[in-house]
PDB file of C-alpha atoms in Angstrom:
ATOM      1  CA  ALA A1082      17.739  -9.179 -38.060  1.00  0.00           C
ATOM      2  CA  GLY A1083      17.307  -8.972 -41.816  1.00  0.00           C
ATOM      3  CA  THR A1084      16.266 -11.545 -44.308  1.00  0.00           C
ATOM      4  CA  GLU A1085      17.947 -14.911 -44.128  1.00  0.00           C
ATOM      5  CA  PRO A1086      20.120 -15.763 -47.125  1.00  0.00           C
ATOM      6  CA  PHE A1087      18.201 -17.930 -49.561  1.00  0.00           C
ATOM      7  CA  THR A1088      19.498 -21.319 -50.542  1.00  0.00           C
ATOM      8  CA  MET A1089      18.132 -22.916 -53.666  1.00  0.00           C
ATOM      9  CA  SER A1090      15.983 -25.873 -52.679  1.00  0.00           C
ATOM     10  CA  ALA A1091      16.458 -29.267 -54.300  1.00  0.00           C
ATOM     11  CA  ARG A1092      12.702 -29.862 -53.970  1.00  0.00           C
ATOM     12  CA  ILE A1093       9.780 -27.777 -55.179  1.00  0.00           C
ATOM     13  CA  LEU A1094       8.328 -26.250 -52.035  1.00  0.00           C
ATOM     14  CA  GLU A1095       4.603 -25.788 -51.567  1.00  0.00           C
ATOM     15  CA  GLU A1096       3.298 -22.964 -49.407  1.00  0.00           C
ATOM     16  CA  SER A1097      -0.221 -22.209 -48.315  1.00  0.00           C
ATOM     17  CA  SER A1098      -0.806 -18.536 -48.929  1.00  0.00           C
ATOM     18  CA  ASN A1099      -3.021 -15.942 -47.331  1.00  0.00           C
ATOM     19  CA  ARG A1100      -6.530 -15.157 -48.569  1.00  0.00           C
ATOM     20  CA  ARG A1101      -5.388 -12.209 -50.650  1.00  0.00           C
ATOM     21  CA  CYS A1102      -3.078 -14.330 -52.786  1.00  0.00           C
ATOM     22  CA  GLY A1103      -5.756 -16.970 -53.162  1.00  0.00           C
ATOM     23  CA  GLY A1104      -4.363 -20.370 -52.397  1.00  0.00           C
ATOM     24  CA  THR A1105      -1.205 -22.372 -52.742  1.00  0.00           C
ATOM     25  CA  PHE A1106       1.965 -21.291 -54.465  1.00  0.00           C
ATOM     26  CA  TYR A1107       5.119 -23.157 -55.409  1.00  0.00           C
ATOM     27  CA  HIS A1108       8.767 -22.086 -55.317  1.00  0.00           C
ATOM     28  CA  VAL A1109      12.337 -23.357 -55.076  1.00  0.00           C
ATOM     29  CA  ASN A1110      13.650 -20.571 -52.804  1.00  0.00           C
ATOM     30  CA  ASP A1111      14.885 -18.484 -55.711  1.00  0.00           C
ATOM     31  CA  GLY A1112      12.505 -15.548 -55.138  1.00  0.00           C
ATOM     32  CA  TYR A1113      10.040 -16.512 -57.885  1.00  0.00           C
ATOM     33  CA  TYR A1114       6.614 -17.901 -57.050  1.00  0.00           C
ATOM     34  CA  TYR A1115       4.074 -19.792 -59.125  1.00  0.00           C
ATOM     35  CA  MET A1116       0.366 -20.539 -58.893  1.00  0.00           C
ATOM     36  CA  LYS A1117      -1.314 -23.563 -60.433  1.00  0.00           C
ATOM     37  CA  HIS A1118      -2.880 -22.771 -63.803  1.00  0.00           C
ATOM     38  CA  SER A1119      -4.035 -26.243 -64.928  1.00  0.00           C
ATOM     39  CA  THR A1120      -3.163 -29.935 -64.776  1.00  0.00           C
ATOM     40  CA  ASN A1121      -3.197 -32.994 -66.996  1.00  0.00           C
ATOM     41  CA  ASN A1122      -2.349 -36.649 -66.332  1.00  0.00           C
ATOM     42  CA  GLU A1123       1.374 -35.982 -65.966  1.00  0.00           C
ATOM     43  CA  LYS A1124       2.017 -32.289 -65.308  1.00  0.00           C
ATOM     44  CA  VAL A1125       0.932 -29.302 -63.280  1.00  0.00           C
ATOM     45  CA  TYR A1126       1.108 -26.117 -65.331  1.00  0.00           C
ATOM     46  CA  LEU A1127       2.062 -22.965 -63.439  1.00  0.00           C
ATOM     47  CA  ARG A1128       2.031 -19.213 -63.990  1.00  0.00           C
ATOM     48  CA  CYS A1129       3.892 -16.406 -62.268  1.00  0.00           C
ATOM     49  CA  ALA A1130       2.025 -15.732 -59.037  1.00  0.00           C
ATOM     50  CA  PHE A1131       2.609 -12.031 -58.469  1.00  0.00           C
ATOM     51  CA  ARG A1132       3.050 -10.096 -61.686  1.00  0.00           C
ATOM     52  CA  THR A1133       0.093  -9.939 -64.069  1.00  0.00           C
ATOM     53  CA  GLY A1134       2.338  -8.587 -66.820  1.00  0.00           C
ATOM     54  CA  CYS A1135       4.840 -11.420 -66.432  1.00  0.00           C
ATOM     55  CA  HIS A1136       4.408 -14.081 -69.078  1.00  0.00           C
ATOM     56  CA  CYS A1137       6.604 -16.654 -67.380  1.00  0.00           C
ATOM     57  CA  ARG A1138       5.021 -20.080 -67.355  1.00  0.00           C
ATOM     58  CA  ALA A1139       6.376 -23.304 -65.950  1.00  0.00           C
ATOM     59  CA  PHE A1140       5.388 -26.880 -65.352  1.00  0.00           C
ATOM     60  CA  MET A1141       6.280 -29.564 -62.840  1.00  0.00           C
ATOM     61  CA  PRO A1142       5.472 -33.277 -62.508  1.00  0.00           C
ATOM     62  CA  LEU A1143       2.071 -34.199 -61.104  1.00  0.00           C
ATOM     63  CA  ALA A1144       3.629 -36.878 -58.869  1.00  0.00           C
ATOM     64  CA  MET A1145       4.807 -35.326 -55.594  1.00  0.00           C
ATOM     65  CA  GLU A1146       7.904 -37.539 -55.379  1.00  0.00           C
ATOM     66  CA  ASP A1147       9.119 -36.227 -58.743  1.00  0.00           C
ATOM     67  CA  ARG A1148       8.861 -32.551 -57.831  1.00  0.00           C
ATOM     68  CA  THR A1149      12.485 -31.488 -57.746  1.00  0.00           C
ATOM     69  CA  ALA A1150      13.957 -28.114 -58.673  1.00  0.00           C
ATOM     70  CA  ALA A1151      15.473 -29.730 -61.765  1.00  0.00           C
ATOM     71  CA  ASN A1152      11.978 -30.819 -62.856  1.00  0.00           C
ATOM     72  CA  LEU A1153      10.518 -27.301 -62.626  1.00  0.00           C
ATOM     73  CA  VAL A1154      10.704 -26.302 -66.274  1.00  0.00           C
ATOM     74  CA  ARG A1155      10.247 -22.626 -67.171  1.00  0.00           C
ATOM     75  CA  SER A1156       8.950 -21.752 -70.633  1.00  0.00           C
ATOM     76  CA  ASP A1157      10.052 -18.126 -70.489  1.00  0.00           C
ATOM     77  CA  ASP A1158      12.002 -15.744 -68.264  1.00  0.00           C
ATOM     78  CA  HIS A1159      10.316 -13.575 -65.663  1.00  0.00           C
ATOM     79  CA  THR A1160       9.922  -9.916 -66.588  1.00  0.00           C
ATOM     80  CA  HIS A1161      10.792  -8.845 -63.023  1.00  0.00           C
ATOM     81  CA  GLY A1162      13.422  -9.562 -60.426  1.00  0.00           C
ATOM     82  CA  PRO A1163      13.099 -12.075 -57.595  1.00  0.00           C
ATOM     83  CA  ASP A1164      11.286 -11.125 -54.384  1.00  0.00           C
ATOM     84  CA  LEU A1165      13.530 -12.518 -51.651  1.00  0.00           C
ATOM     85  CA  THR A1166      11.470 -11.026 -48.808  1.00  0.00           C
ATOM     86  CA  PHE A1167       8.029 -12.423 -49.673  1.00  0.00           C
ATOM     87  CA  LEU A1168       8.290 -15.496 -47.427  1.00  0.00           C
ATOM     88  CA  GLY A1169       9.432 -13.319 -44.515  1.00  0.00           C
ATOM     89  CA  VAL A1170       6.517 -10.920 -45.030  1.00  0.00           C
ATOM     90  CA  LEU A1171       4.118 -13.865 -45.248  1.00  0.00           C
ATOM     91  CA  ALA A1172       5.525 -15.325 -42.004  1.00  0.00           C
ATOM     92  CA  LEU A1173       5.154 -11.918 -40.307  1.00  0.00           C
ATOM     93  CA  ARG A1174       1.550 -11.628 -41.501  1.00  0.00           C
ATOM     94  CA  ARG A1175       0.768 -15.142 -40.249  1.00  0.00           C
ATOM     95  CA  ALA A1176       2.305 -14.401 -36.827  1.00  0.00           C
ATOM     96  CA  ILE A1177       0.264 -11.197 -36.477  1.00  0.00           C
ATOM     97  CA  LEU A1178      -3.007 -12.876 -37.451  1.00  0.00           C
ATOM     98  CA  LYS A1179      -2.301 -15.850 -35.169  1.00  0.00           C
ATOM     99  CA  ARG A1180      -1.899 -13.525 -32.197  1.00  0.00           C
ATOM    100  CA  CYS A1181      -5.134 -11.745 -33.139  1.00  0.00           C
ATOM    101  CA  ARG A1182      -6.962 -15.070 -33.013  1.00  0.00           C
ATOM    102  CA  GLU A1183      -5.412 -16.139 -29.723  1.00  0.00           C
ATOM    103  CA  GLU A1184      -5.129 -12.912 -27.702  1.00  0.00           C
ATOM    104  CA  THR A1185      -7.125  -9.856 -26.771  1.00  0.00           C
ATOM    105  CA  THR A1186      -4.129  -7.514 -27.052  1.00  0.00           C
ATOM    106  CA  GLU A1187      -4.896  -4.363 -29.040  1.00  0.00           C
ATOM    107  CA  PHE A1188      -4.101  -4.668 -32.736  1.00  0.00           C
ATOM    108  CA  ARG A1189      -1.578  -1.848 -32.966  1.00  0.00           C
ATOM    109  CA  ARG A1190       0.465  -3.343 -30.136  1.00  0.00           C
ATOM    110  CA  ILE A1191       0.455  -6.812 -31.752  1.00  0.00           C
ATOM    111  CA  PHE A1192       1.529  -5.274 -35.066  1.00  0.00           C
ATOM    112  CA  ASP A1193       4.341  -3.234 -33.495  1.00  0.00           C
ATOM    113  CA  GLU A1194       5.649  -6.129 -31.371  1.00  0.00           C
ATOM    114  CA  GLU A1195       5.718  -8.595 -34.266  1.00  0.00           C
ATOM    115  CA  CYS A1196       7.340  -6.050 -36.607  1.00  0.00           C
ATOM    116  CA  ALA A1197      10.032  -5.414 -33.984  1.00  0.00           C
ATOM    117  CA  ARG A1198      10.962  -9.120 -34.130  1.00  0.00           C
ATOM    118  CA  VAL A1199      11.913  -8.961 -37.817  1.00  0.00           C
ATOM    119  CA  GLY A1200      14.183  -6.643 -39.750  1.00  0.00           C
ATOM    120  CA  ASP A1201      13.129  -3.361 -41.325  1.00  0.00           C
ATOM    121  CA  GLU A1202      13.470  -4.900 -44.775  1.00  0.00           C
ATOM    122  CA  ILE A1203      10.509  -7.164 -44.019  1.00  0.00           C
ATOM    123  CA  SER A1204       8.424  -5.072 -41.611  1.00  0.00           C
ATOM    124  CA  SER A1205       8.502  -2.031 -43.897  1.00  0.00           C
ATOM    125  CA  GLN A1206       6.578  -4.011 -46.522  1.00  0.00           C
ATOM    126  CA  LEU A1207       3.576  -4.644 -44.276  1.00  0.00           C
ATOM    127  CA  ASP A1208       1.328  -1.662 -43.612  1.00  0.00           C
ATOM    128  CA  PHE A1209      -0.871  -1.594 -40.490  1.00  0.00           C
ATOM    129  CA  ASN A1210      -3.763   0.026 -42.348  1.00  0.00           C
ATOM    130  CA  ARG A1211      -3.768  -2.789 -44.924  1.00  0.00           C
ATOM    131  CA  ILE A1212      -3.634  -5.683 -42.455  1.00  0.00           C
ATOM    132  CA  ASN A1213      -6.007  -4.082 -39.935  1.00  0.00           C
ATOM    133  CA  SER A1214      -9.191  -5.475 -41.510  1.00  0.00           C
ATOM    134  CA  GLY A1215      -7.654  -8.964 -41.605  1.00  0.00           C
ATOM    135  CA  MET A1216      -6.829  -8.636 -37.926  1.00  0.00           C
ATOM    136  CA  TYR A1217     -10.450  -7.750 -37.127  1.00  0.00           C
ATOM    137  CA  ARG A1218     -11.744 -10.593 -39.319  1.00  0.00           C
ATOM    138  CA  ASP A1219      -9.511 -13.239 -37.744  1.00  0.00           C
ATOM    139  CA  ARG A1220     -10.322 -12.151 -34.198  1.00  0.00           C
ATOM    140  CA  ARG A1221     -14.045 -12.071 -34.987  1.00  0.00           C
ATOM    141  CA  GLU A1222     -13.909 -15.567 -36.510  1.00  0.00           C
ATOM    142  CA  ALA A1223     -11.963 -16.900 -33.517  1.00  0.00           C
ATOM    143  CA  MET A1224     -14.588 -15.556 -31.128  1.00  0.00           C
ATOM    144  CA  GLU A1225     -17.510 -16.778 -33.252  1.00  0.00           C
ATOM    145  CA  MET A1226     -18.003 -20.008 -31.296  1.00  0.00           C
ATOM    146  CA  TYR A1227     -18.439 -18.058 -28.070  1.00  0.00           C
ATOM    147  CA  ARG A1228     -21.186 -15.848 -29.528  1.00  0.00           C
ATOM    148  CA  SER A1229     -23.284 -18.484 -31.265  1.00  0.00           C
ATOM    149  CA  PRO A1230     -26.438 -19.361 -29.252  1.00  0.00           C
ATOM    150  CA  ALA A1231     -26.125 -22.984 -30.412  1.00  0.00           C
ATOM    151  CA  SER A1232     -22.717 -23.240 -28.776  1.00  0.00           C
ATOM    152  CA  MET A1233     -23.660 -21.575 -25.492  1.00  0.00           C
ATOM    153  CA  PRO A1234     -22.988 -24.055 -22.697  1.00  0.00           C
ATOM    154  CA  SER A1235     -25.843 -24.914 -20.362  1.00  0.00           C
ATOM    155  CA  SER A1236     -23.550 -25.537 -17.388  1.00  0.00           C
ATOM    156  CA  VAL A1237     -20.118 -24.667 -16.037  1.00  0.00           C
ATOM    157  CA  TYR A1238     -19.049 -28.241 -16.790  1.00  0.00           C
ATOM    158  CA  GLU A1239     -20.029 -27.854 -20.479  1.00  0.00           C
ATOM    159  CA  PHE A1240     -18.203 -24.511 -20.607  1.00  0.00           C
ATOM    160  CA  GLY A1241     -15.026 -26.125 -19.260  1.00  0.00           C
ATOM    161  CA  ASN A1242     -15.223 -28.900 -21.839  1.00  0.00           C
ATOM    162  CA  MET A1243     -15.870 -26.388 -24.627  1.00  0.00           C
ATOM    163  CA  VAL A1244     -12.856 -24.254 -23.688  1.00  0.00           C
ATOM    164  CA  ASP A1245     -10.699 -27.339 -23.189  1.00  0.00           C
ATOM    165  CA  LYS A1246     -11.196 -28.289 -26.860  1.00  0.00           C
ATOM    166  CA  THR A1247     -10.054 -24.920 -28.203  1.00  0.00           C
ATOM    167  CA  ARG A1248      -6.535 -23.710 -28.885  1.00  0.00           C
ATOM    168  CA  HIS A1249      -6.662 -21.927 -25.511  1.00  0.00           C
ATOM    169  CA  GLY A1250      -6.546 -25.348 -23.890  1.00  0.00           C
ATOM    170  CA  LYS A1251      -5.503 -25.411 -20.282  1.00  0.00           C
ATOM    171  CA  THR A1252      -3.985 -21.973 -19.765  1.00  0.00           C
ATOM    172  CA  TRP A1253      -5.340 -18.454 -19.991  1.00  0.00           C
ATOM    173  CA  GLY A1254      -3.913 -15.059 -19.208  1.00  0.00           C
ATOM    174  CA  LYS A1255      -0.913 -12.998 -20.150  1.00  0.00           C
ATOM    175  CA  PRO A1256       1.876 -11.070 -18.422  1.00  0.00           C
ATOM    176  CA  PRO A1257       2.207  -9.274 -16.053  1.00  0.00           C
ATOM    177  CA  VAL A1258      -0.401 -11.357 -14.196  1.00  0.00           C
ATOM    178  CA  GLY A1259       0.723 -14.572 -15.852  1.00  0.00           C
ATOM    179  CA  LYS A1260      -1.161 -17.556 -17.124  1.00  0.00           C
ATOM    180  CA  PHE A1261      -3.402 -19.600 -14.916  1.00  0.00           C
ATOM    181  CA  TYR A1262      -4.748 -23.104 -15.222  1.00  0.00           C
ATOM    182  CA  GLN A1263      -8.287 -23.739 -16.371  1.00  0.00           C
ATOM    183  CA  GLY A1264      -9.855 -27.115 -15.834  1.00  0.00           C
ATOM    184  CA  THR A1265     -13.081 -28.840 -14.916  1.00  0.00           C
ATOM    185  CA  VAL A1266     -13.462 -30.825 -11.726  1.00  0.00           C
ATOM    186  CA  VAL A1267     -16.451 -33.046 -11.027  1.00  0.00           C
ATOM    187  CA  ASP A1268     -16.984 -34.407  -7.545  1.00  0.00           C
ATOM    188  CA  ALA A1269     -18.286 -37.911  -6.830  1.00  0.00           C
ATOM    189  CA  ASN A1270     -21.871 -36.584  -6.582  1.00  0.00           C
ATOM    190  CA  GLY A1271     -21.774 -35.067 -10.081  1.00  0.00           C
TER     191      GLY A1271
END
């Protein structure tokens, strides 16, 4: 599996980025990405998101319903080619970090398994040593609620309710043992 062929979007697409890129970026599936630079009453002014030496600027309407590809106006050409794999790399990074938050599988195994699901063109752009600290951070943040003394349950019933409200929900476990149901039962006597 390689990268999917890109089709120019009729709408300006908004993507939430990772922490490293610092926020939201905009694109029309042409391989060029923009970050918000400033706004006024009618327009959002954009700059090239990934190349500091690129002087390409653009603007789009402030009103969401008017944000079409035709209304994305570039003031200059990019000084670099399009990056048609960025969205795939971002999706791979998100999948890896999601598994780190939700599982206790070792990081290297998560990284290798997720990279095996995408083509070499995408996986070769993500280095384990660079994403490793993000994997630790996301797992640590996911486990934070279990370590905080303020969130320590005072009973098994409270623990069940606490776990029930997390993304782990009703099932725990992983192959080869399989998932098992977790729930809280209270008898008539409390």
